[in-house]
Amino acid sequence: MIALQPDFCDIKMPEVHQYGVEDYASSKARWCSGCGAHTILHSVQKLCEEEQLAPEKTVFVSGIGCSSRFPHYMKTYGFHGLHGRAFPVASGVKFRRPDLNVFVITGDGDCCSIGAGHWVHAIRYNMKMVVLLFDNSIYGLTKKQTSPTSPIGTVSNTHPRGSILPPINPIQATLGLPNVSFVAQTVDWKPAHLQATIKKAYEHPGLSFVRIVQRCPVFMRDTYEPTVKDPDAITVLHHDEGIVLEEDALKKFRHVESHDPSDIVKAREVAELVKETTPIGLFYQNKEASRYDEYGAHNLGISVEDRIEAINSLMDRYAV
Ligand code: SF4
């Protein structure tokens, strides 16, 4: 690794490729062999390397679940928190430290069940962060209970005769929220598309919500194996403003559909296609949506000196 000089003067430093992928890798990932989370981890480390994200300026916040072990495997700051609480922690980090790169790693149970209230408001607050929903449609860490995204009929420890409720569609739900600004979907077994989606999400100025359909070969093999093997199971949403793939990568998909990501009404229609085929790509993007972290960055119009004085006077109330 090459040491950089601090940029405290007017001398422009040449652009230096300072970090390699290995600089973001921490301990060996302990997910099961064949778990889709491994591919996602690799893609995120690659993004960090491509964007040369300073590890000391990058934070991964997670809740609870298989996916939420993610911060342990990154050599950056991390917060492995409480079940369903990744969003409020990440929002707090971003609100007070808008200079940090914030990522939220969550799962279908963590986000769409116990954390659903926080999910809704995080989308509305639209602070700049990348949210990666690892959706394997099951509670894996606790050994196979029905999750909010489990398909009807999923046999699990909570529903030994098969689940009976229709699942939540996280894309549809997110597209229905006020101030939503970026919604995309990809799958872990198409690495070029996964990588391009994560990059596009990182470049978005507000909160980017990415649902990653993630294989759990231990508990959901029968659900994902046919989809992985069937070339008709996926439709790629294609547009110059969307997830742009190299021509060779695009040719590998049998179904490609044009979709303008500025059209939220069409995006909601496309989200419903999930019943027949899984659409992947950028459903919707609005770079102009209001951002609460920008509001916070102005510190509500209060100067640093005024804030220090306010904190001191508050502390004085408790002086003994
Ligand atoms: Fe991955 Fe499933 Fe194993 Fe969890 S239980 S680590 S989701 S394969």
Tab-separated table of C-alpha atoms and ligand atoms in Angstrom:
chain	number	residue	atom	x	y	z
A	1	MET	CA	0.000	0.000	0.000
A	2	ILE	CA	1.333	3.487	-0.919
A	3	ALA	CA	1.060	6.130	1.801
A	4	LEU	CA	-0.618	9.355	0.658
A	5	GLN	CA	0.279	12.824	1.893
A	6	PRO	CA	-2.612	14.695	3.522
A	7	ASP	CA	-4.027	17.248	1.064
A	8	PHE	CA	-3.560	20.264	3.315
A	9	CYS	CA	-2.105	22.571	0.687
A	10	ASP	CA	-2.887	23.596	-2.871
A	11	ILE	CA	-0.638	20.962	-4.450
A	12	LYS	CA	-2.826	18.572	-6.409
A	13	MET	CA	-1.912	14.980	-5.643
A	14	PRO	CA	-1.805	12.595	-8.594
A	15	GLU	CA	-4.606	10.067	-8.534
A	16	VAL	CA	-3.137	7.055	-6.791
A	17	HIS	CA	-4.670	3.605	-6.760
A	18	GLN	CA	-4.108	3.113	-3.070
A	19	TYR	CA	-6.265	0.149	-2.080
A	20	GLY	CA	-6.513	-3.335	-3.538
A	21	VAL	CA	-9.505	-5.670	-3.076
A	22	GLU	CA	-7.558	-7.463	-0.344
A	23	ASP	CA	-7.454	-4.239	1.692
A	24	TYR	CA	-11.210	-4.528	2.254
A	25	ALA	CA	-11.251	-8.225	3.163
A	26	SER	CA	-11.348	-9.116	6.828
A	27	SER	CA	-11.882	-12.566	8.364
A	28	LYS	CA	-12.911	-15.565	6.250
A	29	ALA	CA	-16.640	-15.518	5.567
A	30	ARG	CA	-18.455	-18.239	7.498
A	31	TRP	CA	-21.524	-18.550	5.312
A	32	CYS	CA	-22.349	-22.055	4.032
A	33	SER	CA	-20.616	-23.283	0.919
A	34	GLY	CA	-22.582	-22.205	-2.180
A	35	CYS	CA	-24.414	-19.429	-0.316
A	36	GLY	CA	-25.138	-16.454	-2.586
A	37	ALA	CA	-23.850	-14.065	0.071
A	38	HIS	CA	-20.252	-14.938	-0.886
A	39	THR	CA	-20.728	-13.469	-4.377
A	40	ILE	CA	-22.307	-10.319	-2.984
A	41	LEU	CA	-19.418	-9.841	-0.544
A	42	HIS	CA	-16.939	-10.136	-3.386
A	43	SER	CA	-18.900	-7.638	-5.510
A	44	VAL	CA	-18.990	-5.087	-2.697
A	45	GLN	CA	-15.250	-5.447	-2.061
A	46	LYS	CA	-14.689	-4.930	-5.774
A	47	LEU	CA	-16.821	-1.777	-5.723
A	48	CYS	CA	-14.807	-0.431	-2.772
A	49	GLU	CA	-11.607	-1.064	-4.691
A	50	GLU	CA	-12.936	0.498	-7.916
A	51	GLU	CA	-14.143	3.585	-6.090
A	52	GLN	CA	-11.071	3.612	-3.811
A	53	LEU	CA	-13.268	4.085	-0.744
A	54	ALA	CA	-11.141	4.939	2.265
A	55	PRO	CA	-11.766	2.141	4.806
A	56	GLU	CA	-11.765	4.647	7.673
A	57	LYS	CA	-14.515	6.609	5.907
A	58	THR	CA	-16.711	3.612	5.122
A	59	VAL	CA	-19.305	1.995	7.401
A	60	PHE	CA	-21.333	-1.183	6.988
A	61	VAL	CA	-24.372	-1.405	9.254
A	62	SER	CA	-26.396	-4.595	9.600
A	63	GLY	CA	-29.168	-6.078	11.710
A	64	ILE	CA	-29.493	-9.796	12.467
A	65	GLY	CA	-29.546	-12.797	10.151
A	66	CYS	CA	-27.153	-14.709	7.913
A	67	SER	CA	-26.555	-11.622	5.740
A	68	SER	CA	-25.955	-9.400	8.729
A	69	ARG	CA	-22.619	-11.045	9.477
A	70	PHE	CA	-21.390	-8.998	6.547
A	71	PRO	CA	-19.619	-6.177	8.503
A	72	HIS	CA	-17.339	-8.801	10.127
A	73	TYR	CA	-15.951	-9.643	6.708
A	74	MET	CA	-15.108	-6.074	5.697
A	75	LYS	CA	-11.969	-4.287	6.863
A	76	THR	CA	-13.865	-1.014	7.338
A	77	TYR	CA	-15.984	0.344	10.168
A	78	GLY	CA	-18.982	-1.831	10.890
A	79	PHE	CA	-21.952	-2.113	13.214
A	80	HIS	CA	-23.635	-5.504	13.638
A	81	GLY	CA	-26.676	-4.349	15.509
A	82	LEU	CA	-30.098	-5.484	16.674
A	83	HIS	CA	-32.712	-7.305	14.649
A	84	GLY	CA	-34.457	-4.888	12.294
A	85	ARG	CA	-32.497	-1.888	13.515
A	86	ALA	CA	-29.912	-1.410	10.759
A	87	PHE	CA	-31.839	1.497	9.232
A	88	PRO	CA	-32.040	3.767	12.301
A	89	VAL	CA	-28.379	3.163	13.151
A	90	ALA	CA	-27.285	3.900	9.575
A	91	SER	CA	-29.542	6.973	9.455
A	92	GLY	CA	-27.962	8.295	12.656
A	93	VAL	CA	-24.457	7.732	11.262
A	94	LYS	CA	-25.277	9.463	7.993
A	95	PHE	CA	-27.141	12.344	9.597
A	96	ARG	CA	-24.239	13.328	11.845
A	97	ARG	CA	-21.414	12.237	9.518
A	98	PRO	CA	-22.531	12.961	5.958
A	99	ASP	CA	-18.916	12.581	4.819
A	100	LEU	CA	-18.975	8.796	5.437
A	101	ASN	CA	-19.857	6.104	2.873
A	102	VAL	CA	-22.744	4.257	4.485
A	103	PHE	CA	-23.996	0.809	3.490
A	104	VAL	CA	-26.912	-1.086	5.037
A	105	ILE	CA	-26.853	-4.876	4.855
A	106	THR	CA	-30.170	-6.460	5.695
A	107	GLY	CA	-32.160	-9.620	5.034
A	108	ASP	CA	-35.803	-10.357	4.251
A	109	GLY	CA	-36.640	-11.019	7.896
A	110	ASP	CA	-34.563	-8.134	9.193
A	111	CYS	CA	-35.943	-5.574	6.694
A	112	CYS	CA	-39.431	-6.743	5.756
A	113	SER	CA	-40.618	-8.094	9.104
A	114	ILE	CA	-39.241	-6.734	12.373
A	115	GLY	CA	-37.546	-3.791	10.655
A	116	ALA	CA	-40.405	-2.888	8.315
A	117	GLY	CA	-41.270	0.351	10.122
A	118	HIS	CA	-37.677	1.546	9.869
A	119	TRP	CA	-37.495	0.473	6.215
A	120	VAL	CA	-40.499	2.664	5.340
A	121	HIS	CA	-39.082	5.771	6.985
A	122	ALA	CA	-35.523	5.270	5.772
A	123	ILE	CA	-36.851	5.287	2.200
A	124	ARG	CA	-38.814	8.481	2.904
A	125	TYR	CA	-35.830	10.225	4.546
A	126	ASN	CA	-33.740	9.340	1.470
A	127	MET	CA	-30.311	9.893	3.081
A	128	LYS	CA	-27.422	8.930	0.842
A	129	MET	CA	-26.645	5.283	1.548
A	130	VAL	CA	-26.654	1.964	-0.286
A	131	VAL	CA	-29.144	-0.589	1.033
A	132	LEU	CA	-28.547	-4.190	-0.002
A	133	LEU	CA	-31.441	-6.496	0.826
A	134	PHE	CA	-30.176	-10.086	0.738
A	135	ASP	CA	-33.468	-11.840	0.028
A	136	ASN	CA	-33.271	-15.614	0.401
A	137	SER	CA	-36.985	-15.897	1.344
A	138	ILE	CA	-36.308	-17.763	4.596
A	139	TYR	CA	-34.942	-17.276	8.088
A	140	GLY	CA	-31.656	-19.150	7.607
A	141	LEU	CA	-29.692	-18.271	10.730
A	142	THR	CA	-32.426	-19.683	12.969
A	143	LYS	CA	-32.771	-22.791	10.758
A	144	LYS	CA	-35.746	-22.398	8.444
A	145	GLN	CA	-38.733	-20.411	9.529
A	146	THR	CA	-41.143	-18.731	7.067
A	147	SER	CA	-40.073	-15.181	6.253
A	148	PRO	CA	-42.215	-12.335	4.881
A	149	THR	CA	-40.956	-13.081	1.364
A	150	SER	CA	-41.325	-16.890	1.448
A	151	PRO	CA	-43.491	-18.068	-1.470
A	152	ILE	CA	-46.888	-19.549	-0.607
A	153	GLY	CA	-46.494	-23.246	0.182
A	154	THR	CA	-42.973	-22.953	1.629
A	155	VAL	CA	-42.558	-25.836	4.056
A	156	SER	CA	-40.721	-24.603	7.120
A	157	ASN	CA	-40.456	-25.181	10.846
A	158	THR	CA	-43.188	-22.628	11.453
A	159	HIS	CA	-45.404	-23.959	8.637
A	160	PRO	CA	-44.758	-27.697	8.292
A	161	ARG	CA	-47.747	-27.984	5.930
A	162	GLY	CA	-46.660	-25.016	3.843
A	163	SER	CA	-46.990	-21.274	4.361
A	164	ILE	CA	-50.389	-19.803	3.555
A	165	LEU	CA	-49.924	-16.017	3.273
A	166	PRO	CA	-48.936	-14.211	0.069
A	167	PRO	CA	-45.365	-12.891	0.342
A	168	ILE	CA	-44.364	-9.233	0.450
A	169	ASN	CA	-42.812	-8.054	-2.806
A	170	PRO	CA	-40.041	-5.709	-1.535
A	171	ILE	CA	-39.785	-3.920	-4.896
A	172	GLN	CA	-43.506	-3.190	-5.072
A	173	ALA	CA	-43.590	-2.125	-1.445
A	174	THR	CA	-40.631	0.247	-1.811
A	175	LEU	CA	-42.010	1.748	-5.025
A	176	GLY	CA	-45.186	2.598	-3.134
A	177	LEU	CA	-43.402	4.775	-0.560
A	178	PRO	CA	-43.217	8.561	-0.641
A	179	ASN	CA	-39.929	10.148	-1.691
A	180	VAL	CA	-38.540	6.833	-2.983
A	181	SER	CA	-35.551	7.630	-5.201
A	182	PHE	CA	-33.793	4.427	-6.356
A	183	VAL	CA	-35.117	0.869	-6.623
A	184	ALA	CA	-33.251	-1.938	-8.352
A	185	GLN	CA	-33.268	-5.723	-8.388
A	186	THR	CA	-30.589	-8.243	-9.261
A	187	VAL	CA	-29.649	-11.855	-8.509
A	188	ASP	CA	-26.488	-13.170	-6.907
A	189	TRP	CA	-25.750	-15.700	-9.667
A	190	LYS	CA	-25.317	-13.124	-12.462
A	191	PRO	CA	-22.094	-11.447	-11.293
A	192	ALA	CA	-21.830	-8.877	-14.126
A	193	HIS	CA	-25.363	-7.636	-13.476
A	194	LEU	CA	-24.857	-7.743	-9.705
A	195	GLN	CA	-21.661	-5.690	-9.976
A	196	ALA	CA	-23.189	-3.108	-12.333
A	197	THR	CA	-26.228	-2.740	-10.064
A	198	ILE	CA	-24.177	-2.176	-6.916
A	199	LYS	CA	-22.074	0.412	-8.751
A	200	LYS	CA	-25.135	2.261	-10.023
A	201	ALA	CA	-26.565	2.202	-6.492
A	202	TYR	CA	-23.369	3.662	-5.058
A	203	GLU	CA	-23.425	6.496	-7.615
A	204	HIS	CA	-26.996	7.503	-6.760
A	205	PRO	CA	-27.170	10.720	-4.711
A	206	GLY	CA	-29.865	9.486	-2.267
A	207	LEU	CA	-30.890	6.158	-0.695
A	208	SER	CA	-30.534	3.334	-3.187
A	209	PHE	CA	-32.571	0.241	-2.403
A	210	VAL	CA	-31.327	-2.942	-4.059
A	211	ARG	CA	-33.092	-6.236	-3.600
A	212	ILE	CA	-30.707	-9.085	-4.347
A	213	VAL	CA	-32.408	-12.421	-4.877
A	214	GLN	CA	-29.986	-14.610	-2.960
A	215	ARG	CA	-29.572	-18.358	-3.065
A	216	CYS	CA	-29.791	-20.296	0.178
A	217	PRO	CA	-28.755	-23.786	-0.947
A	218	VAL	CA	-29.234	-25.194	2.548
A	219	PHE	CA	-32.890	-24.331	3.183
A	220	MET	CA	-34.300	-23.089	-0.160
A	221	ARG	CA	-32.566	-25.203	-2.776
A	222	ASP	CA	-35.852	-26.258	-4.418
A	223	THR	CA	-36.970	-22.630	-4.750
A	224	TYR	CA	-33.845	-21.222	-6.349
A	225	GLU	CA	-32.313	-24.100	-8.288
A	226	PRO	CA	-34.963	-24.124	-11.059
A	227	THR	CA	-34.655	-20.313	-11.431
A	228	VAL	CA	-30.881	-20.443	-11.632
A	229	LYS	CA	-30.994	-23.130	-14.335
A	230	ASP	CA	-33.899	-21.702	-16.383
A	231	PRO	CA	-32.821	-19.058	-18.946
A	232	ASP	CA	-36.490	-17.987	-19.264
A	233	ALA	CA	-36.847	-17.172	-15.586
A	234	ILE	CA	-35.236	-13.731	-15.811
A	235	THR	CA	-36.117	-10.581	-17.770
A	236	VAL	CA	-33.457	-7.879	-17.978
A	237	LEU	CA	-34.700	-4.284	-17.830
A	238	HIS	CA	-32.561	-2.361	-20.255
A	239	HIS	CA	-32.144	1.405	-20.745
A	240	ASP	CA	-29.294	3.877	-21.265
A	241	GLU	CA	-30.197	5.437	-17.897
A	242	GLY	CA	-30.540	2.062	-16.197
A	243	ILE	CA	-28.098	-0.752	-15.399
A	244	VAL	CA	-25.889	-0.790	-18.458
A	245	LEU	CA	-24.223	-4.103	-19.282
A	246	GLU	CA	-21.462	-4.774	-21.781
A	247	GLU	CA	-22.880	-6.151	-25.024
A	248	ASP	CA	-21.411	-9.608	-24.384
A	249	ALA	CA	-22.954	-9.780	-20.921
A	250	LEU	CA	-26.335	-8.610	-22.231
A	251	LYS	CA	-26.319	-11.267	-24.956
A	252	LYS	CA	-26.336	-13.971	-22.284
A	253	PHE	CA	-29.941	-13.103	-21.372
A	254	ARG	CA	-32.786	-14.468	-23.477
A	255	HIS	CA	-35.361	-11.874	-22.368
A	256	VAL	CA	-34.469	-8.172	-22.516
A	257	GLU	CA	-37.125	-5.483	-22.111
A	258	SER	CA	-36.808	-1.727	-22.506
A	259	HIS	CA	-37.756	0.161	-19.345
A	260	ASP	CA	-37.318	3.883	-18.670
A	261	PRO	CA	-36.369	4.205	-14.977
A	262	SER	CA	-37.838	7.715	-14.725
A	263	ASP	CA	-41.371	6.270	-15.130
A	264	ILE	CA	-42.631	5.231	-11.686
A	265	VAL	CA	-46.050	4.108	-12.932
A	266	LYS	CA	-44.447	1.680	-15.397
A	267	ALA	CA	-41.963	0.632	-12.710
A	268	ARG	CA	-44.837	-0.427	-10.461
A	269	GLU	CA	-46.401	-2.389	-13.322
A	270	VAL	CA	-43.122	-4.153	-14.072
A	271	ALA	CA	-42.674	-5.027	-10.394
A	272	GLU	CA	-45.821	-7.141	-10.613
A	273	LEU	CA	-44.258	-9.341	-13.287
A	274	VAL	CA	-42.447	-11.177	-10.502
A	275	LYS	CA	-45.236	-13.755	-10.573
A	276	GLU	CA	-44.238	-14.900	-14.073
A	277	THR	CA	-40.572	-14.031	-14.440
A	278	THR	CA	-38.048	-12.168	-12.297
A	279	PRO	CA	-37.268	-8.718	-13.727
A	280	ILE	CA	-33.784	-7.474	-12.922
A	281	GLY	CA	-32.449	-3.984	-13.472
A	282	LEU	CA	-33.208	-0.433	-12.437
A	283	PHE	CA	-36.923	-0.001	-11.840
A	284	TYR	CA	-36.894	3.627	-10.786
A	285	GLN	CA	-34.522	6.509	-10.149
A	286	ASN	CA	-35.172	10.123	-9.176
A	287	LYS	CA	-31.984	12.048	-8.424
A	288	GLU	CA	-33.936	15.133	-7.346
A	289	ALA	CA	-35.832	13.650	-4.377
A	290	SER	CA	-35.374	15.537	-1.074
A	291	ARG	CA	-32.573	14.274	1.145
A	292	TYR	CA	-32.731	14.535	4.908
A	293	ASP	CA	-28.953	14.263	5.314
A	294	GLU	CA	-28.526	17.461	3.279
A	295	TYR	CA	-30.881	19.183	5.678
A	296	GLY	CA	-28.855	17.806	8.605
A	297	ALA	CA	-25.560	18.851	7.031
A	298	HIS	CA	-26.647	22.460	7.386
A	299	ASN	CA	-26.966	21.772	11.117
A	300	LEU	CA	-30.333	23.470	11.100
A	301	GLY	CA	-28.618	26.809	10.504
A	302	ILE	CA	-26.726	26.703	13.821
A	303	SER	CA	-23.002	27.480	13.814
A	304	VAL	CA	-20.425	25.152	15.415
A	305	GLU	CA	-19.852	27.688	18.223
A	306	ASP	CA	-23.580	27.938	18.945
A	307	ARG	CA	-23.864	24.154	19.052
A	308	ILE	CA	-20.969	23.861	21.509
A	309	GLU	CA	-22.524	26.529	23.672
A	310	ALA	CA	-25.889	24.757	23.545
A	311	ILE	CA	-24.295	21.437	24.571
A	312	ASN	CA	-22.362	23.126	27.400
A	313	SER	CA	-25.435	24.844	28.756
A	314	LEU	CA	-27.352	21.546	28.598
A	315	MET	CA	-24.527	19.749	30.451
A	316	ASP	CA	-24.421	22.548	33.062
A	317	ARG	CA	-27.972	21.651	34.039
A	318	TYR	CA	-26.647	18.341	35.383
A	319	ALA	CA	-23.552	19.794	37.123
A	320	VAL	CA	-23.317	18.895	40.830
B	1	SF4	FE1	-26.416	-18.800	3.296
B	1	SF4	FE2	-28.611	-20.249	3.774
B	1	SF4	FE3	-26.287	-20.944	4.882
B	1	SF4	FE4	-27.585	-18.764	5.696
B	1	SF4	S1	-28.299	-20.867	5.901
B	1	SF4	S2	-25.372	-18.924	5.294
B	1	SF4	S3	-28.449	-18.000	3.777
B	1	SF4	S4	-26.767	-20.935	2.693
